XYZ file of C-alpha atoms in Angstrom:
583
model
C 0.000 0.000 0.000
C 3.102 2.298 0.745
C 4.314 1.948 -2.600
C 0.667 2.701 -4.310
C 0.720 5.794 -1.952
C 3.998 6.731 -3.265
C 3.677 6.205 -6.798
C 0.145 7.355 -7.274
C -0.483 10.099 -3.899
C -1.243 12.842 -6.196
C -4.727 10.952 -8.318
C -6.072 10.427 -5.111
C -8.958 13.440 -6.016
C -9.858 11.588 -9.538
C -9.752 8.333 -8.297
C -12.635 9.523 -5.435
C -13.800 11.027 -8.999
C -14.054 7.711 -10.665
C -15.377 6.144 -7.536
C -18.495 8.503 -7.483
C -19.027 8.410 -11.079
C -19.097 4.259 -10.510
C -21.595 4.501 -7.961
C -23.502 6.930 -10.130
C -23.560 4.521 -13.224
C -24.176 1.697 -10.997
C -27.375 3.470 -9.392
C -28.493 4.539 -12.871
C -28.005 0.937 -14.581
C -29.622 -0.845 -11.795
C -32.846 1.785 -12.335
C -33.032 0.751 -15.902
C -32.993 -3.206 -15.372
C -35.616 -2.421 -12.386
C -37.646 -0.534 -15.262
C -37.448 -3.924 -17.373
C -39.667 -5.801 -15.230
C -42.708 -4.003 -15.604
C -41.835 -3.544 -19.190
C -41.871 -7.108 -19.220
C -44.673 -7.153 -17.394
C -46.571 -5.365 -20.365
C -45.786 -7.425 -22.946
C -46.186 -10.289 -20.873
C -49.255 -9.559 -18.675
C -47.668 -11.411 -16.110
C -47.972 -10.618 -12.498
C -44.854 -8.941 -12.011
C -46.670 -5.642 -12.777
C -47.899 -5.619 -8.654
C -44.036 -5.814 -7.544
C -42.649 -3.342 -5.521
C -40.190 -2.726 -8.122
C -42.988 -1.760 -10.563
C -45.217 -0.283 -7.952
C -42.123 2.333 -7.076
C -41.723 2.891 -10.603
C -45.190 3.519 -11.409
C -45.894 5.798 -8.734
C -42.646 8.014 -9.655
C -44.071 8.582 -13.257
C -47.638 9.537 -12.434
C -45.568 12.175 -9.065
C -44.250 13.710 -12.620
C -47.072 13.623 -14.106
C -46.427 11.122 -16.950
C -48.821 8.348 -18.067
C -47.649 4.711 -16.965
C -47.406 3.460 -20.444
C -45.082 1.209 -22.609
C -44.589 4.333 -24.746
C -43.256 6.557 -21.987
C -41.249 3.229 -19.820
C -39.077 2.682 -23.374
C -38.366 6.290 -22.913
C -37.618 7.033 -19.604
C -35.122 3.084 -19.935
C -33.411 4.708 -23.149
C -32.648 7.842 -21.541
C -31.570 6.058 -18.073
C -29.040 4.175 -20.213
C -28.240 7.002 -22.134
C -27.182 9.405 -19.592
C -25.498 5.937 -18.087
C -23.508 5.963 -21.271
C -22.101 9.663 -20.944
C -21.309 9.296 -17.689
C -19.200 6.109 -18.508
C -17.456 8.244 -20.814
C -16.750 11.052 -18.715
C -14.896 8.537 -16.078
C -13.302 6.657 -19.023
C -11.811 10.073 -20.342
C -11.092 10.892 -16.878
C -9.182 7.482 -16.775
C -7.301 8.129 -20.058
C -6.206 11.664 -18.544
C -4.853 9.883 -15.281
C -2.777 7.422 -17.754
C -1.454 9.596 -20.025
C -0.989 12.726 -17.617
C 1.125 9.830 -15.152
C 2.903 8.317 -17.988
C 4.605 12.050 -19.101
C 5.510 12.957 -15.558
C 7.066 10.050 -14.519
C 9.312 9.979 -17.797
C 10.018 13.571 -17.329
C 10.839 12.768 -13.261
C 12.624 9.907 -13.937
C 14.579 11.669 -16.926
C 15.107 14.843 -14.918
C 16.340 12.805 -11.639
C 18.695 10.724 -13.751
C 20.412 14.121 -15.346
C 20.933 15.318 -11.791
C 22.150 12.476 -10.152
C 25.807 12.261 -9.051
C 28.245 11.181 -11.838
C 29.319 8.411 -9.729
C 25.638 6.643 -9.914
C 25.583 7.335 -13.543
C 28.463 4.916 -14.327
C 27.094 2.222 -12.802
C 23.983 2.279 -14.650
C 23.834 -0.265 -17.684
C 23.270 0.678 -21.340
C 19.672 0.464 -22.152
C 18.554 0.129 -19.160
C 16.902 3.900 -18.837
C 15.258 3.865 -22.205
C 13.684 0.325 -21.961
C 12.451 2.138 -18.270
C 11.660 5.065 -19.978
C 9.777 3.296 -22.515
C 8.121 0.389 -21.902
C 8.447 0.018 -17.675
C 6.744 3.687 -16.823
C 4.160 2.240 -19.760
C 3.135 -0.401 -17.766
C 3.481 1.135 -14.412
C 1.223 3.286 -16.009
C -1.228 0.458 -17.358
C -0.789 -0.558 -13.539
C -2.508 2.664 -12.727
C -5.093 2.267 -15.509
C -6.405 -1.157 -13.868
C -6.524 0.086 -9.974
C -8.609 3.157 -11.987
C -11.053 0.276 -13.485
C -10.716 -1.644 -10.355
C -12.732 1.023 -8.775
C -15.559 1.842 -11.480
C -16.056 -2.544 -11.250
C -15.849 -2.168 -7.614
C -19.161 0.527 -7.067
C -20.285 -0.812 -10.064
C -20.597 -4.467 -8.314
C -22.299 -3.090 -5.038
C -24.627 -0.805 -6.878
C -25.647 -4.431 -9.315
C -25.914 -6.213 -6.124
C -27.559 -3.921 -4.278
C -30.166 -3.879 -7.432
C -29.689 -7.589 -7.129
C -31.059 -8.206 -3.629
C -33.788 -6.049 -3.882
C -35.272 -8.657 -6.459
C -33.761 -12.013 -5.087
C -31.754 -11.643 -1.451
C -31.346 -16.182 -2.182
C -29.846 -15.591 -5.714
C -28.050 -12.687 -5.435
C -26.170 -14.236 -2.043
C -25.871 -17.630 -4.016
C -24.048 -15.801 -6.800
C -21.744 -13.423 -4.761
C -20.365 -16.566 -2.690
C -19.852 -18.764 -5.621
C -17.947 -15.974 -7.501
C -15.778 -15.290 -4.163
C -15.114 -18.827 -3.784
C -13.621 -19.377 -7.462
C -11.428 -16.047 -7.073
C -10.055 -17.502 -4.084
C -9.695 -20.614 -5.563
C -7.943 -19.111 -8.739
C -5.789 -16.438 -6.287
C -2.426 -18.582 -5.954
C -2.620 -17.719 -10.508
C -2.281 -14.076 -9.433
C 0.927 -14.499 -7.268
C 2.743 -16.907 -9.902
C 1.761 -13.631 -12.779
C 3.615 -11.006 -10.109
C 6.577 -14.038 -10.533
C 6.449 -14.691 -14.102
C 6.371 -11.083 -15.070
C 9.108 -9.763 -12.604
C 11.662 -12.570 -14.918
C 10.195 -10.744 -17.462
C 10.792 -7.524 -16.898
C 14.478 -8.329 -15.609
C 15.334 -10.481 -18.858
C 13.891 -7.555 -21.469
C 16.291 -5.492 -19.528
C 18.941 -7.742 -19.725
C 17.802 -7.809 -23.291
C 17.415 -4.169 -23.895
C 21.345 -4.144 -22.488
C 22.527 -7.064 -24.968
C 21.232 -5.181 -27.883
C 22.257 -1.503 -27.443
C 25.708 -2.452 -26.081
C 26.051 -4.941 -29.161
C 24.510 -2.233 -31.280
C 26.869 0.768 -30.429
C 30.384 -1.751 -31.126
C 29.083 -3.338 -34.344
C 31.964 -2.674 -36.195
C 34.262 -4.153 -34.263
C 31.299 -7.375 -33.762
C 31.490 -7.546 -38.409
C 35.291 -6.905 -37.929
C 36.259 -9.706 -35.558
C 33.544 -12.475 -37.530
C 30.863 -12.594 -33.989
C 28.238 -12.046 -36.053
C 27.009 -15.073 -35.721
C 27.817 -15.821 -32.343
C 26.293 -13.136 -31.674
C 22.933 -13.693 -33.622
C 23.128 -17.454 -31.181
C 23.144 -15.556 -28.245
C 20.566 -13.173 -29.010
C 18.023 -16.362 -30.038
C 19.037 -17.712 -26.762
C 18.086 -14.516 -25.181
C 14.635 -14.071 -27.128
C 13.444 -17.599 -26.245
C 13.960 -17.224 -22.743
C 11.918 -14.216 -23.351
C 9.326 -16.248 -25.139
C 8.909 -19.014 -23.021
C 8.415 -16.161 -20.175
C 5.686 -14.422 -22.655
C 4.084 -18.240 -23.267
C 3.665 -18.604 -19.130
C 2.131 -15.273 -18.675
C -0.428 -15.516 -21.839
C -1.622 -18.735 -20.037
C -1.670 -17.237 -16.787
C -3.891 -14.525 -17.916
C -6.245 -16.943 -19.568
C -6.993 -19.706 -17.423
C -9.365 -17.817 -15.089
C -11.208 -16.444 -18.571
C -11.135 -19.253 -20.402
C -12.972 -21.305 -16.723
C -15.013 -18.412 -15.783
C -17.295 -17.561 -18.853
C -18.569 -21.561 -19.034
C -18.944 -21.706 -15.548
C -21.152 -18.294 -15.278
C -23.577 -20.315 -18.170
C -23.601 -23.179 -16.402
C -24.710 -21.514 -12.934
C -27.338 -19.253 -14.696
C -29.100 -22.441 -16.523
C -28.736 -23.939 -12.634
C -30.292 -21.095 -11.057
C -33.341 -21.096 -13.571
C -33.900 -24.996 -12.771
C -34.092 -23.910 -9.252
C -36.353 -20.681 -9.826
C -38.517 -22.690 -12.450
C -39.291 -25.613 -9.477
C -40.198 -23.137 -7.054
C -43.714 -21.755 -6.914
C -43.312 -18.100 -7.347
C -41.400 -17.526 -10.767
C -42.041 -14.772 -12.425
C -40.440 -14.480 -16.052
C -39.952 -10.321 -15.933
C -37.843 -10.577 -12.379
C -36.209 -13.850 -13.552
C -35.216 -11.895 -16.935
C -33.682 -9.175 -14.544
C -31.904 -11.128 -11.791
C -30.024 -13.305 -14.893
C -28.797 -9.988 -16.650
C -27.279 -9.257 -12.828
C -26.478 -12.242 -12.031
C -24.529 -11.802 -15.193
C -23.593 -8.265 -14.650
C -22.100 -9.615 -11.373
C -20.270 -12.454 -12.820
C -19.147 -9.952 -15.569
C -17.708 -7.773 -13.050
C -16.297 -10.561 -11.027
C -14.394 -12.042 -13.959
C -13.038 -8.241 -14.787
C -12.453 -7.659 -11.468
C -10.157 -10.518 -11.374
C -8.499 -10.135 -14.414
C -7.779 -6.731 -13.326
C -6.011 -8.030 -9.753
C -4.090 -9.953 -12.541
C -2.713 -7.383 -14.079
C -1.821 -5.120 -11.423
C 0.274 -8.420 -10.487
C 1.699 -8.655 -13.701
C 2.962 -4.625 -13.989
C 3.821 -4.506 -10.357
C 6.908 -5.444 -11.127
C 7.743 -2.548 -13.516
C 6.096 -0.599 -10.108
C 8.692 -1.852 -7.664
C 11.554 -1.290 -10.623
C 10.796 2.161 -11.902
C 9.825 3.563 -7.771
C 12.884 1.530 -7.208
C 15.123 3.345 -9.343
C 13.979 6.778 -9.347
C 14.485 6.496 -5.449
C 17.490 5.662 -5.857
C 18.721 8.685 -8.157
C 16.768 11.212 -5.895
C 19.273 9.542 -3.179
C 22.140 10.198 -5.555
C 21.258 13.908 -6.585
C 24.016 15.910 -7.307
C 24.238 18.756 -4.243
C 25.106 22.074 -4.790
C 25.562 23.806 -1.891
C 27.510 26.708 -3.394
C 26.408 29.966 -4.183
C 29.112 32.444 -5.045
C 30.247 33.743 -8.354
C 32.779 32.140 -10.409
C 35.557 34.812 -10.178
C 38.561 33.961 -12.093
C 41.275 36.383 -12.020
C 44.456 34.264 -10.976
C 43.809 30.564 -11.053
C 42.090 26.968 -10.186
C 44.233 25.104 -8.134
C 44.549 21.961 -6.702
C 46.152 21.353 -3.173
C 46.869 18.417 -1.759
C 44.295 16.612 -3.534
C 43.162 12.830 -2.815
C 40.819 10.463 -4.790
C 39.916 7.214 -5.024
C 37.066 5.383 -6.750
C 34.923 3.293 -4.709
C 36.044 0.443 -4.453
C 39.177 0.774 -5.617
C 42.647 2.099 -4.605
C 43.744 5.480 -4.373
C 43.556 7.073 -7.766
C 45.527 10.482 -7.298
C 47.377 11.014 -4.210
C 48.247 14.615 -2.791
C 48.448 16.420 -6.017
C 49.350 19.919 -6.083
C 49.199 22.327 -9.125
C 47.891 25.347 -11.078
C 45.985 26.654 -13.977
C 46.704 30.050 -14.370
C 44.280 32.040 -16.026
C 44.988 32.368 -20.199
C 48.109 29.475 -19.691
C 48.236 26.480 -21.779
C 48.634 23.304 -19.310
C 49.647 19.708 -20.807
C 48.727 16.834 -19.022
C 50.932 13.718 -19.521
C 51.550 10.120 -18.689
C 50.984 6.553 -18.713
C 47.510 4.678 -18.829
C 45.814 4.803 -15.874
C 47.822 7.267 -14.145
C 45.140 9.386 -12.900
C 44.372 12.322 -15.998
C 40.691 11.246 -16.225
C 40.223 11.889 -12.848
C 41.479 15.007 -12.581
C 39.647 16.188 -15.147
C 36.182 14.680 -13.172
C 37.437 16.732 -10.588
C 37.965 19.892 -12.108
C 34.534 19.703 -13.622
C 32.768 18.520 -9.940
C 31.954 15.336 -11.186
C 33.454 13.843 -8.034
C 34.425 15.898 -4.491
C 38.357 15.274 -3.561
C 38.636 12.942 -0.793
C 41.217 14.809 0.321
C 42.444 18.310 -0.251
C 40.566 21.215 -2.029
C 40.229 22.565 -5.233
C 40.108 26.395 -5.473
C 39.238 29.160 -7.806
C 41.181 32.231 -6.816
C 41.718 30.900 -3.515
C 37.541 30.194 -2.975
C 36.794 26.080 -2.339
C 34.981 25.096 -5.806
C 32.347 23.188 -3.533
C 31.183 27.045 -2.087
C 31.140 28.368 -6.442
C 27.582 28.083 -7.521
C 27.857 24.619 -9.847
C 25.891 25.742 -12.469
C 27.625 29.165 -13.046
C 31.011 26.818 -12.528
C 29.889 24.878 -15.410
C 28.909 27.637 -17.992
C 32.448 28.796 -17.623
C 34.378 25.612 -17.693
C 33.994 24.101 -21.545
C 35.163 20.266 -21.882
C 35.843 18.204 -24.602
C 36.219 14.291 -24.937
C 37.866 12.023 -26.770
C 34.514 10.090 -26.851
C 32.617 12.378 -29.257
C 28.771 13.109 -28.490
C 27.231 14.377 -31.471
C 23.501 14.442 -32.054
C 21.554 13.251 -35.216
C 21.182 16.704 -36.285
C 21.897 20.043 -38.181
C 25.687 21.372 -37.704
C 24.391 24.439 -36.150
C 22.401 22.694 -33.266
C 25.316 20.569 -32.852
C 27.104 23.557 -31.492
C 24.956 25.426 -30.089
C 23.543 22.239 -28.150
C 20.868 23.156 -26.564
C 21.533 25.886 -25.280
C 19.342 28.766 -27.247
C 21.307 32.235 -25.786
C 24.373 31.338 -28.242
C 23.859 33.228 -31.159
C 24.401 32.436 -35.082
C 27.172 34.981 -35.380
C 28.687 33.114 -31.986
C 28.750 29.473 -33.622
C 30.147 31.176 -37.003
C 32.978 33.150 -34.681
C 33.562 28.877 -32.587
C 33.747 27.688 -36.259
C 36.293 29.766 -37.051
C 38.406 29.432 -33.995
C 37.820 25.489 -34.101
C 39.285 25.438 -38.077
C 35.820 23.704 -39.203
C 34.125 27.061 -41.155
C 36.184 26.392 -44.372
C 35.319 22.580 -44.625
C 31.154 23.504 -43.619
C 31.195 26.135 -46.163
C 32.057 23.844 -48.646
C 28.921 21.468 -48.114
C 25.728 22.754 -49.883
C 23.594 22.733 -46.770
C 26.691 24.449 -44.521
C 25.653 24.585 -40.825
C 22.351 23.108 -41.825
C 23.747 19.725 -42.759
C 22.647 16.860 -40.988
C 25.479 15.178 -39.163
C 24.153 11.519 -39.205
C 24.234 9.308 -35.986
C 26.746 9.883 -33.542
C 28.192 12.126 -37.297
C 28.776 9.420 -39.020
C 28.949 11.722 -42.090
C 31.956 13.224 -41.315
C 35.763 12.266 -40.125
C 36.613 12.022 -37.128
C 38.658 15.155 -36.849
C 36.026 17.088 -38.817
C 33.591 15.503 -35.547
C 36.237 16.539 -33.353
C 36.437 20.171 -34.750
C 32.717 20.263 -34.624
C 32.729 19.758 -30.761
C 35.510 21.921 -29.985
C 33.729 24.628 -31.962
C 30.475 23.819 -29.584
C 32.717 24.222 -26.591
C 34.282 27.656 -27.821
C 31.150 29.114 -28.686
C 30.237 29.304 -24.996
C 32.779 31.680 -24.395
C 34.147 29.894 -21.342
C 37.182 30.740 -19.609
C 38.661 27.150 -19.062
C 38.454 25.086 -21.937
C 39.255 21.155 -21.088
C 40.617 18.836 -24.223
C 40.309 15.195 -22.795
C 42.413 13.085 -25.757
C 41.197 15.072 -28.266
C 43.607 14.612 -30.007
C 44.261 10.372 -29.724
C 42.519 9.219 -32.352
C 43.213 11.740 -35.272
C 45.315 11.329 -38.005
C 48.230 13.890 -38.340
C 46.423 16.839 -40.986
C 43.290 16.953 -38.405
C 45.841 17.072 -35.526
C 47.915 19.931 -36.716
C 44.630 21.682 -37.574
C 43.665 21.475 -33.945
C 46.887 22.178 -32.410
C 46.733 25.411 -34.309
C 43.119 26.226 -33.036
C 45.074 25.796 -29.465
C 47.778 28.034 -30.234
C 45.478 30.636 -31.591
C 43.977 30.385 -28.062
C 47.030 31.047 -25.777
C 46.345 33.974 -23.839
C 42.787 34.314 -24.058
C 41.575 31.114 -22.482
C 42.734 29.339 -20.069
C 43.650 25.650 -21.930
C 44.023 22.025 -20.339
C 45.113 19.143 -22.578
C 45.626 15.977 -21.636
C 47.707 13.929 -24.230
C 49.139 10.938 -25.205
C 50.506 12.463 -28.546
C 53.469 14.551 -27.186
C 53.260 17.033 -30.487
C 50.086 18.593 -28.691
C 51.469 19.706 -25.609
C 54.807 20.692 -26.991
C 54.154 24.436 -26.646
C 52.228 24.501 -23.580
C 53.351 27.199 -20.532
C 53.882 24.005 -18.036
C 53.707 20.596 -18.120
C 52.531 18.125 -15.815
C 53.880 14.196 -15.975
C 51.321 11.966 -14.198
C 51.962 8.771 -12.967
C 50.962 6.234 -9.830
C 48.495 8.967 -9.438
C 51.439 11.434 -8.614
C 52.906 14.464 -10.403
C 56.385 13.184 -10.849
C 57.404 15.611 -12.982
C 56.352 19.633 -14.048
C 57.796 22.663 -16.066
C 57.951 23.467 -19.594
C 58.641 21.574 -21.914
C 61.674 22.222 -23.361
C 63.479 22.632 -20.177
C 62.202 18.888 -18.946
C 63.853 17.608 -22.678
C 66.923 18.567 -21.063
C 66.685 15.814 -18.070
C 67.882 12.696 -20.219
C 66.303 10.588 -17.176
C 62.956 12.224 -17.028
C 59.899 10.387 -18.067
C 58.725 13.143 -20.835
C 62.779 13.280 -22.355
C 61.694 8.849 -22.804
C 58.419 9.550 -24.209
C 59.919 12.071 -26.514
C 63.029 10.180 -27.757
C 60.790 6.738 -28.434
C 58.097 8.886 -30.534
C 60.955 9.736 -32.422
């Protein structure tokens, strides 16, 4: 019940909505099938028209001042049903609004928390994972919601037909409501092994969902190294575990139907055998308690079948609550709200950090970016560059030490305003499937046309998007495939200059170019010594050749700094190695 309350607190209003406009349909139904009998009564000329159903009736038309006639009782039935009808379709629009209004706020939520969360939950997430949640789980959590909704309408609906019910036949009615009890309890152990079946459901299509889009993103390398078929193997092994799973839960979901509907015949044709023997039946209240009775069942077997389902999307429920609790846990804090002020430099002292989990990753590092230098960034694998990079853009708090910006703890700078100022670029290029132009300015609408041209420029990419016919308004392809990769990597850098930031971050940039598109972005770096403060970090030695100081990296210690012409003349230092063995 807590996590119903959680998930679904705010509907509370429009489900007591749905619950009144139940009642409300069930009242006005069961005062149309009490306006049968003495219809039936009519045609019949049986008996029934002295009931107290008929009396009632009869006495409410001539208190309006209507004749008691065939003529005016197919009227006032029509119109009963009628208005039944609308109201139906007020509380299944107000259903549909409940759905669909739940559905976009808990992908926007869910999206919005997993943006915010701390960079450290973010790489432990799996690929896929969020957009099969996004998709298809908040879907069915949202289906989940759809069937509680109908739950409720079937629910007054019930007590309003057996209510109806009992006024005609308190033996029947009682007769029916215990049977149908009895073969939901019977039939209840079904509903547990659904909530079973469809939880290794849901975990395989994400497991699934995982399989493909990892697979998916790395198929070169999967038609380079022959897997293809190996591959195809192991996704049919995947898919008919996912089959079999689908198999169990179609049967699941049918056995009550498919024993239900017989058995409601079979009971009817029994309970007229057992009204026919006894000495008061009356056709016209007989015709009405079997359209109940069958009203009742109806409801029963929907009633069930909706218990079912909430069973089988609970699941998705426990996931999606599950993990959107977990990323408002992991929110990123920021806690700072000064200016970022940047007049001498960012510096790191004494700074600590170690993944969790894992050993130390950079241990009492001390060192400066001065505002406008050109800092290099060198060393061997694993020697602690990435993470100095996180660190510098927040993505992880020092465990030791502080990182300041003219002398103010980062952690105190308002992160946002941190952000705008500090631009970053990776040797993993993000590109979206879209125009040039919105590549750069990437979402962010206060960089202007003129701006972009300007970043172009600077990033040595105007010349080559001139020369395409649709120039900044030429679609990049997926992830850009219709460029190089140093055109790509021009593209981004151009996207990071044309926020005007005043620390611009270059990741391996560089590592995967070939030697034209590297020389065409070390001279967009030497163009912007002295009027941005510049951090490379680099494998390929040519990039960081000119820089004001350089910093060798390794064991997650600064063994070595200065520039770097006057480290080439240690013959024992790390960067002289590096330098003679490139050649």
């Amino acid at each position: 019940m807590r996590l119903f309350k959680s998930a679904f607190g705010e509907y509370y209003a429009h489900i007591a909505v749905l619950t009144a406009i139940g009642f409300l349909s069930g009242i006005l139904e069961g005062v149309g099938i009490n306006a049968l009998i003495p219809l039936f009564s009519f045609i019949t000329e049986d008996d029934g028209d002295n009931s107290i159903v008929t009396r009632t009736i009869r006495e409410i038309f001539y208190f309006v001042g209507v004749d008691f006639t065939i003529k005016y009782l197919l009227i006032f039935i029509a119109a009963v049903f009628i208005v039944k009808a609308v109201i139906l379709f007020i509380g299944s629009y107000i259903q549909l609004r409940i759905v669909q209004d739940y559905t976009k706020k808990m992908r926007a939520d869910l999206f919005k928390k997993f943006l915010y969360a701390r960079w450290s939950f973010l790489l432990r997430q799996k690929i896929g994972h969020m957009e099969k949640m996004l998709s298809t789980e908040v879907k069915s959590v949202a289906a989940l919601l759809g069937s509680v909704s109908t739950l409720i309408l079937l629910t007054t609906g019930l007590l309003m037909y057996l209510l109806v019910a009992v006024n005609i036949s308190f033996s029947i009615t009682t007769i029916a409501l215990c049977t149908g009890i009895i073969v939901m309890v019977i039939f209840q152990p079904l509903v547990f092994k659904t909530r079973d079946v469809s939880r290794a459901t849901a975990a395989q299509s994400r497991e699934n969902a995982h399989f493909i889009n990892e697979n998916v993103l790395g198929i070169k390398t999967v038609k380079a190294l022959t897997a293809v078929a190996s591959m195809v193997t192991e996704a049919e092994c995947r898919f008919e575990k996912l089959r079999k799973l689908g198999i169990k839960l179609t049967i699941l979901n049918s056995i009550f139907s498919s024993f239900f509907q017989p058995f409601s015949i079979i009971f009817i044709l029994f309970l007229f055998s057992f009204s026919y023997k006894t000495g008061d039946f009356s056709l016209p209240a007989f015709a009405a308690i079997i359209y109940l009775i069958q009203r009742i069942f109806s409801n029963i077997q929907n009633f069930y079948m909706h218990i079912q389902g909430i069973f089988k999307e609970l699941p998705y429920l426990e996931h999606v609550t599950e993990c959107q609790e977990e990323a408002r846990r992991n929110e990123e804090k920021d806690i700072g709200s000064n200016p970022f002020v940047f007049e001498r430099a960012l510096s790191f002292k004494n700074v600590s950090f170690g993944y969790q989990n894992h050993s130390t990753t950079i241990a009492n590092i001390s060192f400066d970016i001065r505002r406008n230098s050109f800092v290099g960034l060198i060393g061997p694998s694993g020697g602690g560059k990435t993470t100095i990079v996180d660190l510098a853009l927040r993505l992880f708090e020092p465990d030791a030490g502080t990182i300041e910006l003219d002398g103010v703890p980062v952690s105190d700078i308002d992160l946002t305003r941190y952000r705008k100022n500090i631009a970053y670029v990776s040797q993993d290029i993000h590109l979206i499937n879209d125009t040039i132009l919105q590549n750069i300015r990437f979402f962010d609408d206060s960089i202007t046309d003129d701006a972009i041209v300007n970043a172009a420029k600077q990033a040595q990419i105007y010349d080559t998007i001139q020369a395409i016919p649709q120039r900044f308004n030429t679609i990049v392809g997926e992830r850009g495939i219709h460029f190089s990769a140093g055109q790509r990597q021009r593209i981004v850098i151009a996207r990071a200059l044309a926020r005007n930031p005043k620390i611009l971050i270059l990741d391996e940039a560089t590592s995967a170019l070939d030697n034209e598109s590297e020389i065409k972005i070390q001279k967009t770096i030497e163009n912007l010594k002295g009027k941005v403060s510049v951090l490379v970090i680099a494998h390929r030695l040519g990039t960081v050749m000119n820089c004001d100081v350089l910093f060798v990296l390794n064991n997650g210690k600064v063994i070595e700094r200065g520039e770097p012409k006057e480290l080439l003349k240690d013959k024992n230092s790390y960067f002289f190695k590096m330098y003679t063995m490139r050649g």
